[in-house]
PDB file of C-alpha atoms and ligand atoms in Angstrom:
ATOM      1  CA  MET Q  58     -21.443   4.322 -21.745  1.00 48.00           C
ATOM      2  CA  VAL Q  59     -24.066   6.603 -20.244  1.00 48.00           C
ATOM      3  CA  ASN Q  60     -26.241   3.808 -18.878  1.00 64.00           C
ATOM      4  CA  GLU Q  61     -23.229   2.243 -17.094  1.00 75.00           C
ATOM      5  CA  ARG Q  62     -22.611   5.344 -14.991  1.00 82.00           C
ATOM      6  CA  PRO Q  63     -23.983   5.203 -11.457  1.00 82.00           C
ATOM      7  CA  ALA Q  64     -26.895   7.571 -10.868  1.00 81.00           C
ATOM      8  CA  GLY Q  65     -25.738  11.069  -9.986  1.00 84.00           C
ATOM      9  CA  TYR Q  66     -22.358  10.855 -11.722  1.00 88.00           C
ATOM     10  CA  ALA Q  67     -21.910  13.178 -14.710  1.00 89.00           C
ATOM     11  CA  HIS Q  68     -18.593  11.775 -15.905  1.00 89.00           C
ATOM     12  CA  GLY Q  69     -16.888   8.409 -15.926  1.00 91.00           C
ATOM     13  CA  VAL Q  70     -13.932   6.666 -17.523  1.00 92.00           C
ATOM     14  CA  HIS Q  71     -14.027   3.006 -18.422  1.00 91.00           C
ATOM     15  CA  TYR Q  72     -10.662   1.247 -18.732  1.00 92.00           C
ATOM     16  CA  THR Q  73      -8.861  -2.015 -18.157  1.00 94.00           C
ATOM     17  CA  ALA Q  74      -6.157  -2.083 -15.504  1.00 92.00           C
ATOM     18  CA  PRO Q  75      -4.419  -4.762 -13.428  1.00 91.00           C
ATOM     19  CA  LEU Q  76      -5.957  -5.200  -9.984  1.00 94.00           C
ATOM     20  CA  VAL Q  77      -3.669  -6.656  -7.340  1.00 96.00           C
ATOM     21  CA  ASN Q  78      -4.939  -9.158  -4.806  1.00 96.00           C
ATOM     22  CA  MET Q  79      -2.612  -8.059  -2.001  1.00 95.00           C
ATOM     23  CA  PRO Q  80      -2.511 -11.186   0.211  1.00 95.00           C
ATOM     24  CA  ARG Q  81      -1.817 -13.279  -2.892  1.00 96.00           C
ATOM     25  CA  HIS Q  82       0.735 -10.810  -4.269  1.00 97.00           C
ATOM     26  CA  LEU Q  83       2.645 -10.558  -0.984  1.00 96.00           C
ATOM     27  CA  ALA Q  84       2.644 -14.345  -0.585  1.00 97.00           C
ATOM     28  CA  TYR Q  85       4.045 -14.626  -4.121  1.00 97.00           C
ATOM     29  CA  LEU Q  86       6.822 -12.142  -3.318  1.00 95.00           C
ATOM     30  CA  VAL Q  87       7.756 -13.949  -0.082  1.00 93.00           C
ATOM     31  CA  ASP Q  88       7.786 -17.285  -1.888  1.00 95.00           C
ATOM     32  CA  ARG Q  89       9.936 -15.844  -4.683  1.00 95.00           C
ATOM     33  CA  LEU Q  90      12.416 -14.476  -2.160  1.00 93.00           C
ATOM     34  CA  GLN Q  91      12.566 -17.736  -0.234  1.00 92.00           C
ATOM     35  CA  ARG Q  92      13.273 -19.674  -3.422  1.00 94.00           C
ATOM     36  CA  SER Q  93      16.153 -17.385  -4.372  1.00 93.00           C
ATOM     37  CA  ASP Q  94      19.681 -18.158  -3.312  1.00 87.00           C
ATOM     38  CA  VAL Q  95      19.847 -15.806  -0.326  1.00 88.00           C
ATOM     39  CA  ASP Q  96      20.029 -16.092   3.442  1.00 89.00           C
ATOM     40  CA  ILE Q  97      17.034 -14.489   5.102  1.00 89.00           C
ATOM     41  CA  GLU Q  98      16.944 -13.314   8.680  1.00 90.00           C
ATOM     42  CA  ILE Q  99      13.932 -11.388   9.919  1.00 91.00           C
ATOM     43  CA  THR Q 100      14.602  -9.064  12.818  1.00 94.00           C
ATOM     44  CA  ALA Q 101      13.748  -5.576  14.000  1.00 96.00           C
ATOM     45  CA  VAL Q 102      16.631  -3.133  14.229  1.00 96.00           C
ATOM     46  CA  GLU Q 103      16.885  -0.175  16.582  1.00 96.00           C
ATOM     47  CA  SER Q 104      19.110   1.893  14.304  1.00 94.00           C
ATOM     48  CA  LEU Q 105      20.650   1.912  10.836  1.00 93.00           C
ATOM     49  CA  ASP Q 106      24.067   1.623  12.507  1.00 91.00           C
ATOM     50  CA  GLU Q 107      22.940  -1.701  13.950  1.00 93.00           C
ATOM     51  CA  ALA Q 108      21.969  -2.893  10.459  1.00 92.00           C
ATOM     52  CA  ARG Q 109      25.224  -1.548   9.015  1.00 90.00           C
ATOM     53  CA  SER Q 110      27.284  -3.489  11.514  1.00 89.00           C
ATOM     54  CA  ALA Q 111      25.861  -6.673   9.977  1.00 88.00           C
ATOM     55  CA  ALA Q 112      26.092  -5.795   6.284  1.00 89.00           C
ATOM     56  CA  PRO Q 113      28.299  -3.676   3.999  1.00 89.00           C
ATOM     57  CA  ILE Q 114      25.263  -2.284   2.167  1.00 93.00           C
ATOM     58  CA  VAL Q 115      21.977  -1.520   3.896  1.00 95.00           C
ATOM     59  CA  VAL Q 116      18.839  -0.905   1.865  1.00 96.00           C
ATOM     60  CA  ASN Q 117      16.424   0.957   4.068  1.00 97.00           C
ATOM     61  CA  CYS Q 118      12.884  -0.014   3.005  1.00 98.00           C
ATOM     62  CA  THR Q 119      11.270   0.444   6.383  1.00 98.00           C
ATOM     63  CA  GLY Q 120       8.231   2.516   5.376  1.00 98.00           C
ATOM     64  CA  LEU Q 121       6.930   4.367   8.417  1.00 98.00           C
ATOM     65  CA  GLY Q 122       9.810   2.942  10.480  1.00 98.00           C
ATOM     66  CA  ALA Q 123      12.143   5.177   8.470  1.00 98.00           C
ATOM     67  CA  GLY Q 124      10.833   8.170  10.389  1.00 98.00           C
ATOM     68  CA  LYS Q 125      12.764   7.001  13.427  1.00 97.00           C
ATOM     69  CA  LEU Q 126      15.562   5.021  11.775  1.00 97.00           C
ATOM     70  CA  ALA Q 127      16.558   7.754   9.324  1.00 96.00           C
ATOM     71  CA  ASP Q 128      15.530  10.570  11.675  1.00 96.00           C
ATOM     72  CA  ASP Q 129      13.186  11.832   8.961  1.00 98.00           C
ATOM     73  CA  ASP Q 130      10.361  14.013  10.250  1.00 98.00           C
ATOM     74  CA  GLN Q 131       8.768  14.166   6.793  1.00 98.00           C
ATOM     75  CA  VAL Q 132       7.414  10.609   7.116  1.00 98.00           C
ATOM     76  CA  PHE Q 133       3.792  10.261   8.182  1.00 98.00           C
ATOM     77  CA  PRO Q 134       0.923   7.755   7.924  1.00 98.00           C
ATOM     78  CA  ILE Q 135      -2.243   8.047   5.876  1.00 98.00           C
ATOM     79  CA  ARG Q 136      -4.590   5.521   7.413  1.00 98.00           C
ATOM     80  CA  GLY Q 137      -6.735   3.366   5.160  1.00 98.00           C
ATOM     81  CA  GLN Q 138      -9.630   1.238   6.343  1.00 98.00           C
ATOM     82  CA  GLN Q 139     -11.213  -1.302   4.007  1.00 98.00           C
ATOM     83  CA  LEU Q 140     -13.876  -3.949   4.164  1.00 97.00           C
ATOM     84  CA  VAL Q 141     -13.872  -7.351   2.496  1.00 98.00           C
ATOM     85  CA  VAL Q 142     -17.294  -8.731   1.523  1.00 98.00           C
ATOM     86  CA  SER Q 143     -18.569 -11.719  -0.419  1.00 98.00           C
ATOM     87  CA  ASN Q 144     -18.880 -11.048  -4.133  1.00 98.00           C
ATOM     88  CA  PRO Q 145     -22.535 -10.738  -5.178  1.00 97.00           C
ATOM     89  CA  GLY Q 146     -21.568 -10.891  -8.877  1.00 97.00           C
ATOM     90  CA  ILE Q 147     -19.385  -7.851  -9.490  1.00 96.00           C
ATOM     91  CA  ALA Q 148     -16.812  -8.239 -12.251  1.00 94.00           C
ATOM     92  CA  GLU Q 149     -15.532  -4.693 -12.789  1.00 94.00           C
ATOM     93  CA  PHE Q 150     -13.779  -2.346 -10.407  1.00 95.00           C
ATOM     94  CA  LEU Q 151     -15.072   1.115  -9.642  1.00 95.00           C
ATOM     95  CA  GLU Q 152     -13.317   4.029  -8.009  1.00 94.00           C
ATOM     96  CA  VAL Q 153     -14.665   7.490  -7.331  1.00 93.00           C
ATOM     97  CA  ASP Q 154     -11.857  10.018  -7.328  1.00 85.00           C
ATOM     98  CA  THR Q 155     -12.441  11.946  -4.130  1.00 84.00           C
ATOM     99  CA  GLY Q 156      -8.753  12.683  -3.535  1.00 86.00           C
ATOM    100  CA  GLU Q 157      -7.370  12.320  -0.013  1.00 90.00           C
ATOM    101  CA  SER Q 158     -10.517  11.971   2.046  1.00 92.00           C
ATOM    102  CA  PRO Q 159     -12.019   9.919   4.874  1.00 92.00           C
ATOM    103  CA  ASP Q 160     -14.935   9.089   2.548  1.00 94.00           C
ATOM    104  CA  LEU Q 161     -13.420   7.251  -0.419  1.00 96.00           C
ATOM    105  CA  ILE Q 162     -15.500   4.994  -2.636  1.00 96.00           C
ATOM    106  CA  ALA Q 163     -13.702   2.014  -4.142  1.00 97.00           C
ATOM    107  CA  ILE Q 164     -15.044  -1.365  -5.227  1.00 97.00           C
ATOM    108  CA  TYR Q 165     -12.404  -3.963  -6.152  1.00 98.00           C
ATOM    109  CA  PRO Q 166     -13.703  -7.425  -7.105  1.00 98.00           C
ATOM    110  CA  HIS Q 167     -11.315 -10.373  -6.622  1.00 97.00           C
ATOM    111  CA  GLY Q 168     -13.242 -13.443  -7.702  1.00 95.00           C
ATOM    112  CA  ASP Q 169     -15.203 -14.677  -4.705  1.00 97.00           C
ATOM    113  CA  HIS Q 170     -14.776 -11.507  -2.653  1.00 98.00           C
ATOM    114  CA  VAL Q 171     -14.796  -7.739  -3.070  1.00 98.00           C
ATOM    115  CA  VAL Q 172     -12.557  -5.235  -1.298  1.00 98.00           C
ATOM    116  CA  LEU Q 173     -14.409  -2.019  -0.471  1.00 98.00           C
ATOM    117  CA  GLY Q 174     -12.747   1.261   0.320  1.00 96.00           C
ATOM    118  CA  GLY Q 175     -12.233   3.213   2.179  1.00 95.00           C
ATOM    119  CA  THR Q 176     -10.534   5.999   3.972  1.00 97.00           C
ATOM    120  CA  ALA Q 177      -7.438   8.163   3.668  1.00 97.00           C
ATOM    121  CA  GLU Q 178      -6.838   9.773   7.067  1.00 97.00           C
ATOM    122  CA  ARG Q 179      -3.678  11.826   7.254  1.00 97.00           C
ATOM    123  CA  GLY Q 180      -1.683  11.497  10.463  1.00 98.00           C
ATOM    124  CA  SER Q 181      -3.717   8.675  12.008  1.00 98.00           C
ATOM    125  CA  TRP Q 182      -1.690   5.764  13.465  1.00 98.00           C
ATOM    126  CA  ASN Q 183      -4.795   3.827  14.508  1.00 98.00           C
ATOM    127  CA  ARG Q 184      -4.554   0.251  13.229  1.00 98.00           C
ATOM    128  CA  ALA Q 185      -7.843  -0.890  14.750  1.00 98.00           C
ATOM    129  CA  PRO Q 186     -10.840  -1.144  12.406  1.00 98.00           C
ATOM    130  CA  ASP Q 187     -13.600   1.261  13.375  1.00 98.00           C
ATOM    131  CA  PRO Q 188     -17.082  -0.354  13.168  1.00 97.00           C
ATOM    132  CA  THR Q 189     -18.863   2.914  12.307  1.00 97.00           C
ATOM    133  CA  THR Q 190     -16.376   3.618   9.531  1.00 98.00           C
ATOM    134  CA  ALA Q 191     -16.944   0.080   8.202  1.00 98.00           C
ATOM    135  CA  GLU Q 192     -20.713   0.664   8.100  1.00 97.00           C
ATOM    136  CA  THR Q 193     -20.325   3.945   6.249  1.00 97.00           C
ATOM    137  CA  ILE Q 194     -17.926   2.380   3.719  1.00 98.00           C
ATOM    138  CA  LEU Q 195     -20.467  -0.331   2.963  1.00 98.00           C
ATOM    139  CA  ALA Q 196     -23.298   2.201   2.739  1.00 97.00           C
ATOM    140  CA  ARG Q 197     -21.344   4.464   0.360  1.00 96.00           C
ATOM    141  CA  CYS Q 198     -20.362   1.579  -1.892  1.00 97.00           C
ATOM    142  CA  ALA Q 199     -23.869   0.051  -1.851  1.00 96.00           C
ATOM    143  CA  ALA Q 200     -25.331   3.418  -2.850  1.00 94.00           C
ATOM    144  CA  VAL Q 201     -23.220   3.253  -6.013  1.00 93.00           C
ATOM    145  CA  GLN Q 202     -23.486  -0.526  -6.530  1.00 94.00           C
ATOM    146  CA  PRO Q 203     -26.798  -1.827  -5.071  1.00 94.00           C
ATOM    147  CA  LEU Q 204     -25.669  -5.465  -5.494  1.00 96.00           C
ATOM    148  CA  LEU Q 205     -23.531  -4.879  -2.382  1.00 97.00           C
ATOM    149  CA  ARG Q 206     -26.503  -4.199  -0.088  1.00 96.00           C
ATOM    150  CA  ASP Q 207     -26.766  -7.785   1.139  1.00 93.00           C
ATOM    151  CA  ALA Q 208     -23.131  -8.832   0.780  1.00 97.00           C
ATOM    152  CA  ALA Q 209     -21.716 -10.695   3.781  1.00 98.00           C
ATOM    153  CA  VAL Q 210     -18.867  -8.959   5.587  1.00 98.00           C
ATOM    154  CA  LEU Q 211     -15.842 -11.297   5.641  1.00 98.00           C
ATOM    155  CA  GLU Q 212     -13.010  -9.173   6.989  1.00 98.00           C
ATOM    156  CA  HIS Q 213     -11.963  -5.714   8.128  1.00 98.00           C
ATOM    157  CA  ARG Q 214      -8.606  -4.332   7.055  1.00 98.00           C
ATOM    158  CA  VAL Q 215      -6.593  -1.330   8.179  1.00 98.00           C
ATOM    159  CA  GLY Q 216      -3.276  -0.231   6.704  1.00 98.00           C
ATOM    160  CA  LEU Q 217      -1.102   2.836   7.113  1.00 98.00           C
ATOM    161  CA  ARG Q 218       0.216   4.272   3.851  1.00 98.00           C
ATOM    162  CA  PRO Q 219       3.872   5.172   4.613  1.00 98.00           C
ATOM    163  CA  THR Q 220       3.866   8.653   3.174  1.00 98.00           C
ATOM    164  CA  ARG Q 221       6.387  11.410   2.526  1.00 98.00           C
ATOM    165  CA  PRO Q 222       6.033  14.523   0.350  1.00 98.00           C
ATOM    166  CA  GLU Q 223       8.466  12.765  -2.027  1.00 98.00           C
ATOM    167  CA  ILE Q 224       9.729   9.201  -2.139  1.00 98.00           C
ATOM    168  CA  ARG Q 225      13.262   9.058  -0.725  1.00 98.00           C
ATOM    169  CA  LEU Q 226      15.277   6.928  -3.124  1.00 98.00           C
ATOM    170  CA  GLU Q 227      18.921   7.846  -2.750  1.00 97.00           C
ATOM    171  CA  GLU Q 228      22.253   6.618  -1.519  1.00 95.00           C
ATOM    172  CA  GLN Q 229      23.793   8.067   1.612  1.00 91.00           C
ATOM    173  CA  PHE Q 230      27.528   7.796   2.195  1.00 81.00           C
ATOM    174  CA  ASN Q 231      28.783   8.601   5.658  1.00 70.00           C
ATOM    175  CA  GLY Q 232      32.193   7.037   5.725  1.00 70.00           C
ATOM    176  CA  THR Q 233      31.332   3.843   7.564  1.00 70.00           C
ATOM    177  CA  GLY Q 234      29.231   2.080   4.960  1.00 80.00           C
ATOM    178  CA  ARG Q 235      26.560   2.440   2.300  1.00 91.00           C
ATOM    179  CA  ILE Q 236      22.911   3.039   2.980  1.00 95.00           C
ATOM    180  CA  ILE Q 237      20.389   3.125   0.174  1.00 97.00           C
ATOM    181  CA  HIS Q 238      17.111   4.673   1.264  1.00 98.00           C
ATOM    182  CA  ASN Q 239      13.932   3.532  -0.449  1.00 98.00           C
ATOM    183  CA  TYR Q 240      10.872   4.646   1.474  1.00 98.00           C
ATOM    184  CA  GLY Q 241       7.964   7.070   1.551  1.00 98.00           C
ATOM    185  CA  HIS Q 242       5.873   5.475  -1.194  1.00 98.00           C
ATOM    186  CA  GLY Q 243       2.539   6.468   0.370  1.00 97.00           C
ATOM    187  CA  GLY Q 244      -0.503   5.162  -1.482  1.00 96.00           C
ATOM    188  CA  ALA Q 245       1.426   4.168  -4.628  1.00 96.00           C
ATOM    189  CA  GLY Q 246       3.998   1.718  -3.291  1.00 97.00           C
ATOM    190  CA  VAL Q 247       2.677  -1.254  -5.220  1.00 97.00           C
ATOM    191  CA  SER Q 248       2.580   0.657  -8.501  1.00 96.00           C
ATOM    192  CA  VAL Q 249       6.145   1.918  -8.217  1.00 97.00           C
ATOM    193  CA  ALA Q 250       7.699  -1.070  -6.377  1.00 97.00           C
ATOM    194  CA  TRP Q 251       9.409  -2.742  -9.333  1.00 96.00           C
ATOM    195  CA  GLY Q 252      10.763   0.534 -10.721  1.00 98.00           C
ATOM    196  CA  CYS Q 253      12.166   1.578  -7.340  1.00 98.00           C
ATOM    197  CA  ALA Q 254      13.604  -1.904  -6.799  1.00 97.00           C
ATOM    198  CA  ALA Q 255      15.352  -1.764 -10.201  1.00 98.00           C
ATOM    199  CA  THR Q 256      16.919   1.582  -9.257  1.00 98.00           C
ATOM    200  CA  VAL Q 257      18.054   0.179  -5.904  1.00 98.00           C
ATOM    201  CA  SER Q 258      19.503  -2.845  -7.670  1.00 96.00           C
ATOM    202  CA  ASP Q 259      21.491  -0.564 -10.012  1.00 97.00           C
ATOM    203  CA  MET Q 260      22.803   1.396  -7.028  1.00 95.00           C
ATOM    204  CA  VAL Q 261      23.833  -1.781  -5.195  1.00 94.00           C
ATOM    205  CA  SER Q 262      25.685  -3.077  -8.271  1.00 94.00           C
ATOM    206  CA  ARG Q 263      27.612   0.164  -8.643  1.00 89.00           C
ATOM    207  CA  GLN Q 264      30.783  -0.039  -6.552  1.00 71.00           C
TER     208      GLN Q 264
HETATM  209  C1  FAD P 243      -5.589   1.063   2.297  1.00 91.58           C
HETATM  210  C2  FAD P 243      -4.395   1.125   1.386  1.00 91.58           C
HETATM  211  C3  FAD P 243      -4.592   1.152   0.024  1.00 91.58           C
HETATM  212  C4  FAD P 243      -3.495   1.194  -0.834  1.00 91.58           C
HETATM  213  N1  FAD P 243      -3.737   1.193  -2.185  1.00 91.58           N
HETATM  214  C5  FAD P 243      -2.688   1.214  -3.024  1.00 91.58           C
HETATM  215  C6  FAD P 243      -2.895   1.196  -4.426  1.00 91.58           C
HETATM  216  O1  FAD P 243      -4.031   1.186  -4.916  1.00 91.58           O
HETATM  217  N2  FAD P 243      -1.811   1.216  -5.239  1.00 91.58           N
HETATM  218  C7  FAD P 243      -0.547   1.254  -4.746  1.00 91.58           C
HETATM  219  O2  FAD P 243       0.396   1.255  -5.515  1.00 91.58           O
HETATM  220  N3  FAD P 243      -0.315   1.270  -3.417  1.00 91.58           N
HETATM  221  C8  FAD P 243      -1.351   1.262  -2.548  1.00 91.58           C
HETATM  222  N4  FAD P 243      -1.124   1.316  -1.207  1.00 91.58           N
HETATM  223  C9  FAD P 243       0.224   1.617  -0.723  1.00 91.58           C
HETATM  224  C10 FAD P 243       1.141   0.456  -0.570  1.00 91.58           C
HETATM  225  O3  FAD P 243       0.538  -0.583   0.152  1.00 91.58           O
HETATM  226  C11 FAD P 243       2.389   0.992   0.155  1.00 91.58           C
HETATM  227  O4  FAD P 243       2.936   2.068  -0.548  1.00 91.58           O
HETATM  228  C12 FAD P 243       3.445  -0.107   0.246  1.00 91.58           C
HETATM  229  O5  FAD P 243       2.973  -1.178   1.005  1.00 91.58           O
HETATM  230  C13 FAD P 243       4.712   0.438   0.892  1.00 91.58           C
HETATM  231  O6  FAD P 243       5.633  -0.604   0.927  1.00 91.58           O
HETATM  232  P1  FAD P 243       6.973  -0.478   1.738  1.00 91.58           P
HETATM  233  O7  FAD P 243       7.612  -1.825   1.607  1.00 91.58           O
HETATM  234  O8  FAD P 243       7.717   0.744   1.350  1.00 91.58           O
HETATM  235  O9  FAD P 243       6.503  -0.220   3.243  1.00 91.58           O
HETATM  236  P2  FAD P 243       5.776  -1.236   4.213  1.00 91.58           P
HETATM  237  O10 FAD P 243       4.857  -2.129   3.461  1.00 91.58           O
HETATM  238  O11 FAD P 243       5.199  -0.372   5.297  1.00 91.58           O
HETATM  239  O12 FAD P 243       6.949  -2.141   4.789  1.00 91.58           O
HETATM  240  C14 FAD P 243       7.909  -1.609   5.675  1.00 91.58           C
HETATM  241  C15 FAD P 243       8.512  -2.777   6.404  1.00 91.58           C
HETATM  242  O13 FAD P 243       9.600  -2.322   7.205  1.00 91.58           O
HETATM  243  C16 FAD P 243       9.541  -3.000   8.440  1.00 91.58           C
HETATM  244  N5  FAD P 243      10.202  -2.184   9.465  1.00 91.58           N
HETATM  245  C17 FAD P 243       9.864  -0.953   9.910  1.00 91.58           C
HETATM  246  N6  FAD P 243      10.707  -0.560  10.863  1.00 91.58           N
HETATM  247  C18 FAD P 243      11.606  -1.560  11.034  1.00 91.58           C
HETATM  248  C19 FAD P 243      12.733  -1.749  11.905  1.00 91.58           C
HETATM  249  N7  FAD P 243      13.112  -0.835  12.791  1.00 91.58           N
HETATM  250  N8  FAD P 243      13.439  -2.916  11.802  1.00 91.58           N
HETATM  251  C20 FAD P 243      13.081  -3.862  10.917  1.00 91.58           C
HETATM  252  N9  FAD P 243      12.021  -3.739  10.069  1.00 91.58           N
HETATM  253  C21 FAD P 243      11.301  -2.605  10.141  1.00 91.58           C
HETATM  254  C22 FAD P 243       8.041  -3.137   8.723  1.00 91.58           C
HETATM  255  O14 FAD P 243       7.809  -4.149   9.670  1.00 91.58           O
HETATM  256  C23 FAD P 243       7.533  -3.492   7.344  1.00 91.58           C
HETATM  257  O15 FAD P 243       7.595  -4.876   7.119  1.00 91.58           O
HETATM  258  C24 FAD P 243      -2.205   1.232  -0.320  1.00 91.58           C
HETATM  259  C25 FAD P 243      -1.997   1.193   1.063  1.00 91.58           C
HETATM  260  C26 FAD P 243      -3.088   1.145   1.908  1.00 91.58           C
HETATM  261  C27 FAD P 243      -2.844   1.098   3.401  1.00 91.58           C
END
């Protein structure tokens, strides 16, 4: 409705969509894996050959690590910085579509806290939160949603979207074993995770 649009915005779309609380979602996935009937060993590998020596089928889901492991120079990071603040009473998410930009505006309420975005900085490997960037994120979001002006800052987050021009989801045969590549999901890896995993599962089942 017109009076629900922030000042200065000519167009808006109002819709209902699932919003993922990432720490909770990842904890759920880890718990689900641990409860399944599998042996889990967590270790870094130096090469896919090293992984292949330990398993007949290797599924390579190493995100940015695939650049080195699969010798793929098409893999690159898009850095995202976010801010977590206390929730001053926001119940609906808001996103301004600014494309890939260091000045994104995103407001994602998760009950008692709100995740504010953000940035999309192509090629940056910097995992440290930048205080000036955090201030500008808060200012941009508060300009759209004034309730955020006095929200307490709870946490700073930085993530690197493991990007590739196209997702690499394919099987590679090289005589000594099977490798299924599944990486390069960029800023959509949560959305497409189950679909990609189902495809990988089909590939693994095929002899
Ligand atoms: C700020 C931000 C906002 C985002 N917003 C969204 C969104 O709104 N919707 C959406 O769908 N997605 C979003 N994403 C993207 C999503 O988070 C990623 O696409 C997803 O996490 C990619 O998952 P992955 O498992 O492929 O890679 P990763 O999560 O990067 O996992 C790769 C794993 O491989 C491991 N690894 C790497 N190298 C090695 C090695 N040599 N040996 C052993 N292990 C190794 C790493 O330690 C890591 O655990 C966002 C990301 C960011 C940063």
